[in-house]
Amino acid sequence: MKKFIFITLITVLGLATLFLTLSSNEKKTITLRSDALLISFDIDALIKEADLIVIGEIKTILPSRWNGPNGRSDPKNASPDEIARAHGLFTDSLISIKQTLKGDIVKPIRVRSFIGETDTLRWENKSEPVYVLGKTYLLFLAQDTGATAKVEPGDYVSVGAYQGVYEIVDGRAISADDEWVLEDLIAYIEQSLSAETPASSTDLPAEAFTLTPEATELPVETTSPTP
Amino acid sequence: MLYLFFAHDHDVPSPTAQSYFRNVQIYNLPPTATPTATLTYTPTATSTNTPTNTSTPIPTNTLPPPNYGGSGICWASKSSWSSYTVSYSIDRTTIPTSLGWDDSIHSSAQTWNNIEPSHFTLVFSTTSSNIISNGQTQNQFSVAETTPSPLFSWTSITGKSTILNSSLSWDTNNTPLPNNLESNGSTTTFNVQNAMTHEFGHWLDLWDISDEGCSRVTMWHEGAPGEIKKITVENADELAINWQYP
């Protein structure tokens, strides 16, 4: 009888341990990080480069997606390996516009950030803005022309990633490396826009965005040198 | 009594740098002579040779395991490779040899290989799965982006790939302006070696640095057209690789 109880106890404990292990594994999230060297923008360059400059509140943060093959964007059935091969996740946020300082807005604004999270994968990038639901931002936005632009086109990205995102806190506009009294920043933007060409030391000329020559040469295999 | 002073301005809140001067020569000039000083800048040598490690060879199995998660003034690191030798390849469909970028890319790798006493080595291999390409970046405002390998390991890096933004114009001119050693003078093009030296730093899993007073380091997080200052690594970059891969 004691032997039966002992075996039963061991079996129950074993099953419980197995269940707990499987449960914890299911919840484990892999964190991967991409790094970007950003083009540097000062305030004048941000104003010049932006298609839209708006003040708005983050109303909705949509589920993260990825730029998968054959138009797949729902990461539900994609492995972390597949997502990493496609250079990670991205997340769109919907913004309720309170004030427009530059550009014409014809529909709700969807802003993309190249970070995200699913049940199994967390994708980080220190350069990318992390929008917080309910917070208000002054945003320098440009139409997305990057690698994921084809996934539900029409989204915007912040100019220079984190550089074009100013959180509004107590009447101040604060970015990662800049801070203004909000009214002063708005006045400066309006003044710059009313002038023909805002002066800037780091304006990026249009020529900097021209395409490099198309590759025409086929791969040439050579032997690997000994280190 | 007249004195000649040598000083080092380590312009950070908690200065720790030490200065060493050598080959200082002092001459007595005739009273009529006009002393002149000439500052000569020698850009990083470009070579068709593929990267090598110039430090004293030590059998791999006697090296200590790489460190990870370190930080100091103007540097920080996260994971590390399990090996001291990592290969890279160049995507020939987007960076054909005719583009003339190979020397810049190899020199970028060599810059990290030259740092002593670190024994870490980046080696060019046409078959490596760690690929450098020229294409669309996720964010159009990135000069370049480096992503990790899909083959995940909890303890170490298993692969890296870098994309140089193909919507930007690029140059391979490493000659600085006479009055600005940090720029080649271009206002429209980005320098390949400048960007790749920074990106290879990410291959070592060194972090982007944005701390005040650190803008001269190779791992500084932003770049500009004509910039070539990242080609030459600073003391903080050297401390980082020497700590990460002793």
PDB file of N, CA and C in Angstrom, chain A residues 74-168:
ATOM      1  N   ASP A  74       1.070  39.070 -40.486  1.00  0.00           N
ATOM      2  CA  ASP A  74       0.637  38.640 -39.151  1.00  0.00           C
ATOM      3  C   ASP A  74       1.689  37.678 -38.597  1.00  0.00           C
ATOM      4  N   PRO A  75       2.322  38.040 -37.489  1.00  0.00           N
ATOM      5  CA  PRO A  75       3.418  37.198 -36.977  1.00  0.00           C
ATOM      6  C   PRO A  75       2.948  35.990 -36.174  1.00  0.00           C
ATOM      7  N   LYS A  76       1.621  35.785 -36.103  1.00  0.00           N
ATOM      8  CA  LYS A  76       1.101  34.730 -35.218  1.00  0.00           C
ATOM      9  C   LYS A  76       1.741  33.372 -35.498  1.00  0.00           C
ATOM     10  N   ASN A  77       1.844  33.012 -36.768  1.00  0.00           N
ATOM     11  CA  ASN A  77       2.388  31.698 -37.107  1.00  0.00           C
ATOM     12  C   ASN A  77       3.829  31.748 -37.609  1.00  0.00           C
ATOM     13  N   ALA A  78       4.473  32.880 -37.401  1.00  0.00           N
ATOM     14  CA  ALA A  78       5.864  32.999 -37.848  1.00  0.00           C
ATOM     15  C   ALA A  78       6.804  32.725 -36.683  1.00  0.00           C
ATOM     16  N   SER A  79       7.889  32.041 -36.966  1.00  0.00           N
ATOM     17  CA  SER A  79       8.865  31.753 -35.916  1.00  0.00           C
ATOM     18  C   SER A  79       9.770  32.972 -35.730  1.00  0.00           C
ATOM     19  N   PRO A  80      10.391  33.083 -34.557  1.00  0.00           N
ATOM     20  CA  PRO A  80      11.363  34.163 -34.369  1.00  0.00           C
ATOM     21  C   PRO A  80      12.451  34.155 -35.433  1.00  0.00           C
ATOM     22  N   ASP A  81      12.834  32.950 -35.875  1.00  0.00           N
ATOM     23  CA  ASP A  81      13.839  32.855 -36.936  1.00  0.00           C
ATOM     24  C   ASP A  81      13.379  33.559 -38.206  1.00  0.00           C
ATOM     25  N   GLU A  82      12.152  33.262 -38.614  1.00  0.00           N
ATOM     26  CA  GLU A  82      11.616  33.873 -39.833  1.00  0.00           C
ATOM     27  C   GLU A  82      11.537  35.393 -39.706  1.00  0.00           C
ATOM     28  N   ILE A  83      11.083  35.846 -38.543  1.00  0.00           N
ATOM     29  CA  ILE A  83      10.928  37.290 -38.334  1.00  0.00           C
ATOM     30  C   ILE A  83      12.281  37.989 -38.329  1.00  0.00           C
ATOM     31  N   ALA A  84      13.265  37.353 -37.719  1.00  0.00           N
ATOM     32  CA  ALA A  84      14.597  37.955 -37.701  1.00  0.00           C
ATOM     33  C   ALA A  84      15.180  38.033 -39.103  1.00  0.00           C
ATOM     34  N   ARG A  85      14.929  36.996 -39.909  1.00  0.00           N
ATOM     35  CA  ARG A  85      15.400  37.025 -41.298  1.00  0.00           C
ATOM     36  C   ARG A  85      14.803  38.202 -42.061  1.00  0.00           C
ATOM     37  N   ALA A  86      13.587  38.587 -41.680  1.00  0.00           N
ATOM     38  CA  ALA A  86      12.915  39.714 -42.334  1.00  0.00           C
ATOM     39  C   ALA A  86      13.214  41.030 -41.617  1.00  0.00           C
ATOM     40  N   HIS A  87      14.227  41.024 -40.772  1.00  0.00           N
ATOM     41  CA  HIS A  87      14.710  42.219 -40.068  1.00  0.00           C
ATOM     42  C   HIS A  87      13.728  42.735 -39.032  1.00  0.00           C
ATOM     43  N   GLY A  88      12.916  41.873 -38.484  1.00  0.00           N
ATOM     44  CA  GLY A  88      12.209  42.202 -37.258  1.00  0.00           C
ATOM     45  C   GLY A  88      10.767  42.623 -37.381  1.00  0.00           C
ATOM     46  N   LEU A  89      10.267  43.062 -36.231  1.00  0.00           N
ATOM     47  CA  LEU A  89       8.867  43.467 -36.123  1.00  0.00           C
ATOM     48  C   LEU A  89       8.739  44.972 -36.288  1.00  0.00           C
ATOM     49  N   PHE A  90       7.532  45.409 -36.598  1.00  0.00           N
ATOM     50  CA  PHE A  90       7.224  46.840 -36.529  1.00  0.00           C
ATOM     51  C   PHE A  90       5.818  47.003 -35.956  1.00  0.00           C
ATOM     52  N   THR A  91       5.561  48.196 -35.442  1.00  0.00           N
ATOM     53  CA  THR A  91       4.287  48.448 -34.763  1.00  0.00           C
ATOM     54  C   THR A  91       3.722  49.786 -35.223  1.00  0.00           C
ATOM     55  N   ASP A  92       2.462  49.775 -35.622  1.00  0.00           N
ATOM     56  CA  ASP A  92       1.786  51.008 -36.026  1.00  0.00           C
ATOM     57  C   ASP A  92       0.941  51.538 -34.874  1.00  0.00           C
ATOM     58  N   SER A  93       0.898  52.861 -34.753  1.00  0.00           N
ATOM     59  CA  SER A  93       0.055  53.519 -33.750  1.00  0.00           C
ATOM     60  C   SER A  93      -0.828  54.539 -34.451  1.00  0.00           C
ATOM     61  N   LEU A  94      -2.074  54.636 -33.998  1.00  0.00           N
ATOM     62  CA  LEU A  94      -3.006  55.606 -34.573  1.00  0.00           C
ATOM     63  C   LEU A  94      -3.006  56.857 -33.712  1.00  0.00           C
ATOM     64  N   ILE A  95      -2.970  57.991 -34.395  1.00  0.00           N
ATOM     65  CA  ILE A  95      -2.833  59.253 -33.676  1.00  0.00           C
ATOM     66  C   ILE A  95      -4.043  60.144 -33.922  1.00  0.00           C
ATOM     67  N   SER A  96      -4.570  60.672 -32.853  1.00  0.00           N
ATOM     68  CA  SER A  96      -5.630  61.668 -32.940  1.00  0.00           C
ATOM     69  C   SER A  96      -4.971  63.048 -32.989  1.00  0.00           C
ATOM     70  N   ILE A  97      -5.171  63.742 -34.101  1.00  0.00           N
ATOM     71  CA  ILE A  97      -4.465  65.005 -34.323  1.00  0.00           C
ATOM     72  C   ILE A  97      -5.157  66.155 -33.585  1.00  0.00           C
ATOM     73  N   LYS A  98      -4.374  66.903 -32.830  1.00  0.00           N
ATOM     74  CA  LYS A  98      -4.916  68.078 -32.127  1.00  0.00           C
ATOM     75  C   LYS A  98      -4.545  69.365 -32.851  1.00  0.00           C
ATOM     76  N   GLN A  99      -3.397  69.376 -33.487  1.00  0.00           N
ATOM     77  CA  GLN A  99      -2.941  70.585 -34.178  1.00  0.00           C
ATOM     78  C   GLN A  99      -1.998  70.187 -35.304  1.00  0.00           C
ATOM     79  N   THR A 100      -2.173  70.821 -36.448  1.00  0.00           N
ATOM     80  CA  THR A 100      -1.295  70.561 -37.590  1.00  0.00           C
ATOM     81  C   THR A 100      -0.448  71.796 -37.862  1.00  0.00           C
ATOM     82  N   LEU A 101       0.857  71.618 -37.874  1.00  0.00           N
ATOM     83  CA  LEU A 101       1.759  72.742 -38.101  1.00  0.00           C
ATOM     84  C   LEU A 101       2.319  72.739 -39.516  1.00  0.00           C
ATOM     85  N   LYS A 102       2.357  71.575 -40.136  1.00  0.00           N
ATOM     86  CA  LYS A 102       2.843  71.479 -41.525  1.00  0.00           C
ATOM     87  C   LYS A 102       2.151  70.319 -42.207  1.00  0.00           C
ATOM     88  N   GLY A 103       1.741  70.533 -43.467  1.00  0.00           N
ATOM     89  CA  GLY A 103       1.160  69.471 -44.262  1.00  0.00           C
ATOM     90  C   GLY A 103      -0.350  69.411 -44.167  1.00  0.00           C
ATOM     91  N   ASP A 104      -0.926  68.623 -45.085  1.00  0.00           N
ATOM     92  CA  ASP A 104      -2.373  68.449 -45.124  1.00  0.00           C
ATOM     93  C   ASP A 104      -2.717  67.039 -44.687  1.00  0.00           C
ATOM     94  N   ILE A 105      -3.637  66.939 -43.753  1.00  0.00           N
ATOM     95  CA  ILE A 105      -4.043  65.625 -43.266  1.00  0.00           C
ATOM     96  C   ILE A 105      -5.429  65.310 -43.794  1.00  0.00           C
ATOM     97  N   VAL A 106      -5.541  64.207 -44.502  1.00  0.00           N
ATOM     98  CA  VAL A 106      -6.829  63.840 -45.083  1.00  0.00           C
ATOM     99  C   VAL A 106      -7.434  62.609 -44.409  1.00  0.00           C
ATOM    100  N   LYS A 107      -6.711  61.988 -43.541  1.00  0.00           N
ATOM    101  CA  LYS A 107      -7.242  60.794 -42.882  1.00  0.00           C
ATOM    102  C   LYS A 107      -6.483  60.591 -41.572  1.00  0.00           C
ATOM    103  N   PRO A 108      -6.931  59.669 -40.729  1.00  0.00           N
ATOM    104  CA  PRO A 108      -6.201  59.430 -39.471  1.00  0.00           C
ATOM    105  C   PRO A 108      -4.750  59.054 -39.755  1.00  0.00           C
ATOM    106  N   ILE A 109      -3.876  59.506 -38.917  1.00  0.00           N
ATOM    107  CA  ILE A 109      -2.449  59.270 -39.121  1.00  0.00           C
ATOM    108  C   ILE A 109      -2.035  57.961 -38.451  1.00  0.00           C
ATOM    109  N   ARG A 110      -1.295  57.168 -39.225  1.00  0.00           N
ATOM    110  CA  ARG A 110      -0.752  55.911 -38.690  1.00  0.00           C
ATOM    111  C   ARG A 110       0.772  56.027 -38.707  1.00  0.00           C
ATOM    112  N   VAL A 111       1.360  55.941 -37.521  1.00  0.00           N
ATOM    113  CA  VAL A 111       2.804  56.127 -37.388  1.00  0.00           C
ATOM    114  C   VAL A 111       3.467  54.785 -37.080  1.00  0.00           C
ATOM    115  N   ARG A 112       4.530  54.504 -37.796  1.00  0.00           N
ATOM    116  CA  ARG A 112       5.217  53.204 -37.671  1.00  0.00           C
ATOM    117  C   ARG A 112       6.520  53.335 -36.889  1.00  0.00           C
ATOM    118  N   SER A 113       6.761  52.368 -36.045  1.00  0.00           N
ATOM    119  CA  SER A 113       8.007  52.299 -35.284  1.00  0.00           C
ATOM    120  C   SER A 113       8.562  50.884 -35.429  1.00  0.00           C
ATOM    121  N   PHE A 114       9.872  50.766 -35.616  1.00  0.00           N
ATOM    122  CA  PHE A 114      10.446  49.465 -35.971  1.00  0.00           C
ATOM    123  C   PHE A 114      10.895  48.682 -34.737  1.00  0.00           C
ATOM    124  N   ILE A 115       9.929  48.514 -33.874  1.00  0.00           N
ATOM    125  CA  ILE A 115      10.064  47.677 -32.689  1.00  0.00           C
ATOM    126  C   ILE A 115       8.758  46.910 -32.545  1.00  0.00           C
ATOM    127  N   GLY A 116       8.690  45.937 -31.656  1.00  0.00           N
ATOM    128  CA  GLY A 116       7.422  45.238 -31.494  1.00  0.00           C
ATOM    129  C   GLY A 116       7.533  44.048 -30.579  1.00  0.00           C
ATOM    130  N   GLU A 117       6.401  43.421 -30.381  1.00  0.00           N
ATOM    131  CA  GLU A 117       6.371  42.280 -29.472  1.00  0.00           C
ATOM    132  C   GLU A 117       5.250  41.328 -29.870  1.00  0.00           C
ATOM    133  N   THR A 118       5.550  40.055 -29.832  1.00  0.00           N
ATOM    134  CA  THR A 118       4.533  39.009 -29.992  1.00  0.00           C
ATOM    135  C   THR A 118       4.623  38.100 -28.767  1.00  0.00           C
ATOM    136  N   ASP A 119       3.894  36.995 -28.814  1.00  0.00           N
ATOM    137  CA  ASP A 119       3.958  36.062 -27.686  1.00  0.00           C
ATOM    138  C   ASP A 119       5.346  35.459 -27.513  1.00  0.00           C
ATOM    139  N   THR A 120       6.082  35.366 -28.609  1.00  0.00           N
ATOM    140  CA  THR A 120       7.363  34.656 -28.545  1.00  0.00           C
ATOM    141  C   THR A 120       8.579  35.528 -28.798  1.00  0.00           C
ATOM    142  N   LEU A 121       8.368  36.745 -29.276  1.00  0.00           N
ATOM    143  CA  LEU A 121       9.515  37.563 -29.678  1.00  0.00           C
ATOM    144  C   LEU A 121       9.308  39.022 -29.300  1.00  0.00           C
ATOM    145  N   ARG A 122      10.345  39.587 -28.729  1.00  0.00           N
ATOM    146  CA  ARG A 122      10.366  41.021 -28.453  1.00  0.00           C
ATOM    147  C   ARG A 122      11.498  41.607 -29.293  1.00  0.00           C
ATOM    148  N   TRP A 123      11.168  42.590 -30.146  1.00  0.00           N
ATOM    149  CA  TRP A 123      12.158  43.173 -31.042  1.00  0.00           C
ATOM    150  C   TRP A 123      12.458  44.589 -30.588  1.00  0.00           C
ATOM    151  N   GLU A 124      13.731  44.851 -30.242  1.00  0.00           N
ATOM    152  CA  GLU A 124      14.112  46.160 -29.714  1.00  0.00           C
ATOM    153  C   GLU A 124      15.010  46.907 -30.689  1.00  0.00           C
ATOM    154  N   ASN A 125      14.976  48.223 -30.580  1.00  0.00           N
ATOM    155  CA  ASN A 125      15.896  49.081 -31.330  1.00  0.00           C
ATOM    156  C   ASN A 125      15.989  50.396 -30.568  1.00  0.00           C
ATOM    157  N   LYS A 126      17.153  50.691 -30.029  1.00  0.00           N
ATOM    158  CA  LYS A 126      17.323  51.881 -29.182  1.00  0.00           C
ATOM    159  C   LYS A 126      17.005  53.174 -29.921  1.00  0.00           C
ATOM    160  N   SER A 127      17.118  53.161 -31.248  1.00  0.00           N
ATOM    161  CA  SER A 127      16.899  54.385 -32.018  1.00  0.00           C
ATOM    162  C   SER A 127      15.429  54.690 -32.258  1.00  0.00           C
ATOM    163  N   GLU A 128      14.602  53.688 -32.117  1.00  0.00           N
ATOM    164  CA  GLU A 128      13.201  53.847 -32.505  1.00  0.00           C
ATOM    165  C   GLU A 128      12.350  54.422 -31.372  1.00  0.00           C
ATOM    166  N   PRO A 129      11.385  55.275 -31.721  1.00  0.00           N
ATOM    167  CA  PRO A 129      10.503  55.818 -30.688  1.00  0.00           C
ATOM    168  C   PRO A 129       9.597  54.744 -30.108  1.00  0.00           C
ATOM    169  N   VAL A 130       9.360  54.854 -28.817  1.00  0.00           N
ATOM    170  CA  VAL A 130       8.420  53.960 -28.133  1.00  0.00           C
ATOM    171  C   VAL A 130       7.190  54.799 -27.776  1.00  0.00           C
ATOM    172  N   TYR A 131       6.144  54.694 -28.565  1.00  0.00           N
ATOM    173  CA  TYR A 131       4.938  55.484 -28.310  1.00  0.00           C
ATOM    174  C   TYR A 131       4.143  54.861 -27.166  1.00  0.00           C
ATOM    175  N   VAL A 132       3.594  55.739 -26.338  1.00  0.00           N
ATOM    176  CA  VAL A 132       2.831  55.275 -25.173  1.00  0.00           C
ATOM    177  C   VAL A 132       1.389  55.726 -25.328  1.00  0.00           C
ATOM    178  N   LEU A 133       0.499  54.774 -25.150  1.00  0.00           N
ATOM    179  CA  LEU A 133      -0.937  55.037 -25.283  1.00  0.00           C
ATOM    180  C   LEU A 133      -1.359  56.190 -24.371  1.00  0.00           C
ATOM    181  N   GLY A 134      -2.107  57.141 -24.947  1.00  0.00           N
ATOM    182  CA  GLY A 134      -2.632  58.255 -24.153  1.00  0.00           C
ATOM    183  C   GLY A 134      -1.698  59.440 -24.037  1.00  0.00           C
ATOM    184  N   LYS A 135      -0.430  59.256 -24.436  1.00  0.00           N
ATOM    185  CA  LYS A 135       0.504  60.387 -24.350  1.00  0.00           C
ATOM    186  C   LYS A 135       0.400  61.258 -25.599  1.00  0.00           C
ATOM    187  N   THR A 136       0.758  62.522 -25.439  1.00  0.00           N
ATOM    188  CA  THR A 136       0.675  63.482 -26.537  1.00  0.00           C
ATOM    189  C   THR A 136       2.084  63.850 -27.000  1.00  0.00           C
ATOM    190  N   TYR A 137       2.237  63.913 -28.309  1.00  0.00           N
ATOM    191  CA  TYR A 137       3.553  64.174 -28.890  1.00  0.00           C
ATOM    192  C   TYR A 137       3.471  65.273 -29.948  1.00  0.00           C
ATOM    193  N   LEU A 138       4.566  65.980 -30.115  1.00  0.00           N
ATOM    194  CA  LEU A 138       4.757  66.797 -31.315  1.00  0.00           C
ATOM    195  C   LEU A 138       5.658  65.963 -32.220  1.00  0.00           C
ATOM    196  N   LEU A 139       5.160  65.680 -33.415  1.00  0.00           N
ATOM    197  CA  LEU A 139       5.849  64.729 -34.284  1.00  0.00           C
ATOM    198  C   LEU A 139       6.248  65.349 -35.611  1.00  0.00           C
ATOM    199  N   PHE A 140       7.489  65.117 -36.004  1.00  0.00           N
ATOM    200  CA  PHE A 140       7.963  65.450 -37.342  1.00  0.00           C
ATOM    201  C   PHE A 140       7.874  64.150 -38.150  1.00  0.00           C
ATOM    202  N   LEU A 141       6.963  64.114 -39.113  1.00  0.00           N
ATOM    203  CA  LEU A 141       6.671  62.854 -39.792  1.00  0.00           C
ATOM    204  C   LEU A 141       6.977  62.917 -41.290  1.00  0.00           C
ATOM    205  N   ALA A 142       7.388  61.782 -41.819  1.00  0.00           N
ATOM    206  CA  ALA A 142       7.602  61.656 -43.260  1.00  0.00           C
ATOM    207  C   ALA A 142       6.913  60.384 -43.737  1.00  0.00           C
ATOM    208  N   GLN A 143       6.463  60.400 -44.973  1.00  0.00           N
ATOM    209  CA  GLN A 143       5.848  59.188 -45.514  1.00  0.00           C
ATOM    210  C   GLN A 143       6.874  58.059 -45.521  1.00  0.00           C
ATOM    211  N   ASP A 144       6.457  56.896 -45.103  1.00  0.00           N
ATOM    212  CA  ASP A 144       7.347  55.738 -45.010  1.00  0.00           C
ATOM    213  C   ASP A 144       7.752  55.286 -46.411  1.00  0.00           C
ATOM    214  N   THR A 145       9.049  55.265 -46.659  1.00  0.00           N
ATOM    215  CA  THR A 145       9.560  54.742 -47.931  1.00  0.00           C
ATOM    216  C   THR A 145      10.550  53.598 -47.680  1.00  0.00           C
ATOM    217  N   GLY A 146      10.586  53.093 -46.465  1.00  0.00           N
ATOM    218  CA  GLY A 146      11.544  52.039 -46.112  1.00  0.00           C
ATOM    219  C   GLY A 146      11.095  50.666 -46.565  1.00  0.00           C
ATOM    220  N   ALA A 147      11.780  49.666 -46.049  1.00  0.00           N
ATOM    221  CA  ALA A 147      11.586  48.294 -46.521  1.00  0.00           C
ATOM    222  C   ALA A 147      10.194  47.747 -46.242  1.00  0.00           C
ATOM    223  N   THR A 148       9.501  48.285 -45.242  1.00  0.00           N
ATOM    224  CA  THR A 148       8.176  47.753 -44.909  1.00  0.00           C
ATOM    225  C   THR A 148       7.044  48.617 -45.449  1.00  0.00           C
ATOM    226  N   ALA A 149       7.366  49.630 -46.270  1.00  0.00           N
ATOM    227  CA  ALA A 149       6.344  50.573 -46.738  1.00  0.00           C
ATOM    228  C   ALA A 149       5.231  49.878 -47.511  1.00  0.00           C
ATOM    229  N   LYS A 150       5.555  48.729 -48.103  1.00  0.00           N
ATOM    230  CA  LYS A 150       4.556  48.030 -48.907  1.00  0.00           C
ATOM    231  C   LYS A 150       3.529  47.303 -48.034  1.00  0.00           C
ATOM    232  N   VAL A 151       3.832  47.138 -46.760  1.00  0.00           N
ATOM    233  CA  VAL A 151       2.881  46.488 -45.852  1.00  0.00           C
ATOM    234  C   VAL A 151       1.883  47.543 -45.375  1.00  0.00           C
ATOM    235  N   GLU A 152       0.667  47.480 -45.889  1.00  0.00           N
ATOM    236  CA  GLU A 152      -0.365  48.476 -45.624  1.00  0.00           C
ATOM    237  C   GLU A 152       0.202  49.886 -45.842  1.00  0.00           C
ATOM    238  N   PRO A 153       0.411  50.260 -47.081  1.00  0.00           N
ATOM    239  CA  PRO A 153       1.018  51.562 -47.381  1.00  0.00           C
ATOM    240  C   PRO A 153       0.202  52.717 -46.801  1.00  0.00           C
ATOM    241  N   GLY A 154       0.862  53.855 -46.720  1.00  0.00           N
ATOM    242  CA  GLY A 154       0.185  55.055 -46.243  1.00  0.00           C
ATOM    243  C   GLY A 154       0.603  55.463 -44.845  1.00  0.00           C
ATOM    244  N   ASP A 155       1.479  54.677 -44.232  1.00  0.00           N
ATOM    245  CA  ASP A 155       1.924  55.028 -42.880  1.00  0.00           C
ATOM    246  C   ASP A 155       3.007  56.099 -42.928  1.00  0.00           C
ATOM    247  N   TYR A 156       3.258  56.671 -41.779  1.00  0.00           N
ATOM    248  CA  TYR A 156       4.328  57.658 -41.626  1.00  0.00           C
ATOM    249  C   TYR A 156       5.357  57.124 -40.632  1.00  0.00           C
ATOM    250  N   VAL A 157       6.581  57.647 -40.767  1.00  0.00           N
ATOM    251  CA  VAL A 157       7.616  57.386 -39.759  1.00  0.00           C
ATOM    252  C   VAL A 157       8.120  58.733 -39.260  1.00  0.00           C
ATOM    253  N   SER A 158       8.631  58.751 -38.048  1.00  0.00           N
ATOM    254  CA  SER A 158       9.181  59.996 -37.519  1.00  0.00           C
ATOM    255  C   SER A 158      10.527  60.275 -38.191  1.00  0.00           C
ATOM    256  N   VAL A 159      10.778  61.529 -38.511  1.00  0.00           N
ATOM    257  CA  VAL A 159      12.021  61.899 -39.187  1.00  0.00           C
ATOM    258  C   VAL A 159      13.198  61.632 -38.243  1.00  0.00           C
ATOM    259  N   GLY A 160      14.166  60.879 -38.751  1.00  0.00           N
ATOM    260  CA  GLY A 160      15.346  60.570 -37.932  1.00  0.00           C
ATOM    261  C   GLY A 160      15.032  59.715 -36.725  1.00  0.00           C
ATOM    262  N   ALA A 161      14.015  58.852 -36.851  1.00  0.00           N
ATOM    263  CA  ALA A 161      13.612  57.940 -35.762  1.00  0.00           C
ATOM    264  C   ALA A 161      13.286  58.721 -34.487  1.00  0.00           C
ATOM    265  N   TYR A 162      14.042  58.532 -33.404  1.00  0.00           N
ATOM    266  CA  TYR A 162      13.686  59.189 -32.126  1.00  0.00           C
ATOM    267  C   TYR A 162      13.826  60.710 -32.214  1.00  0.00           C
ATOM    268  N   GLN A 163      14.631  61.196 -33.182  1.00  0.00           N
ATOM    269  CA  GLN A 163      14.917  62.641 -33.245  1.00  0.00           C
ATOM    270  C   GLN A 163      13.680  63.475 -33.552  1.00  0.00           C
ATOM    271  N   GLY A 164      12.725  62.869 -34.281  1.00  0.00           N
ATOM    272  CA  GLY A 164      11.533  63.602 -34.686  1.00  0.00           C
ATOM    273  C   GLY A 164      10.353  63.433 -33.749  1.00  0.00           C
ATOM    274  N   VAL A 165      10.600  62.975 -32.528  1.00  0.00           N
ATOM    275  CA  VAL A 165       9.509  62.709 -31.574  1.00  0.00           C
ATOM    276  C   VAL A 165       9.722  63.520 -30.294  1.00  0.00           C
ATOM    277  N   TYR A 166       8.818  64.464 -30.038  1.00  0.00           N
ATOM    278  CA  TYR A 166       8.876  65.282 -28.821  1.00  0.00           C
ATOM    279  C   TYR A 166       7.636  64.981 -27.992  1.00  0.00           C
ATOM    280  N   GLU A 167       7.833  64.470 -26.803  1.00  0.00           N
ATOM    281  CA  GLU A 167       6.691  64.239 -25.912  1.00  0.00           C
ATOM    282  C   GLU A 167       6.298  65.559 -25.246  1.00  0.00           C
ATOM    283  N   ILE A 168       5.004  65.800 -25.167  1.00  0.00           N
ATOM    284  CA  ILE A 168       4.517  67.030 -24.542  1.00  0.00           C
ATOM    285  C   ILE A 168       4.260  66.754 -23.061  1.00  0.00           C
TER     286      ILE A 168
END
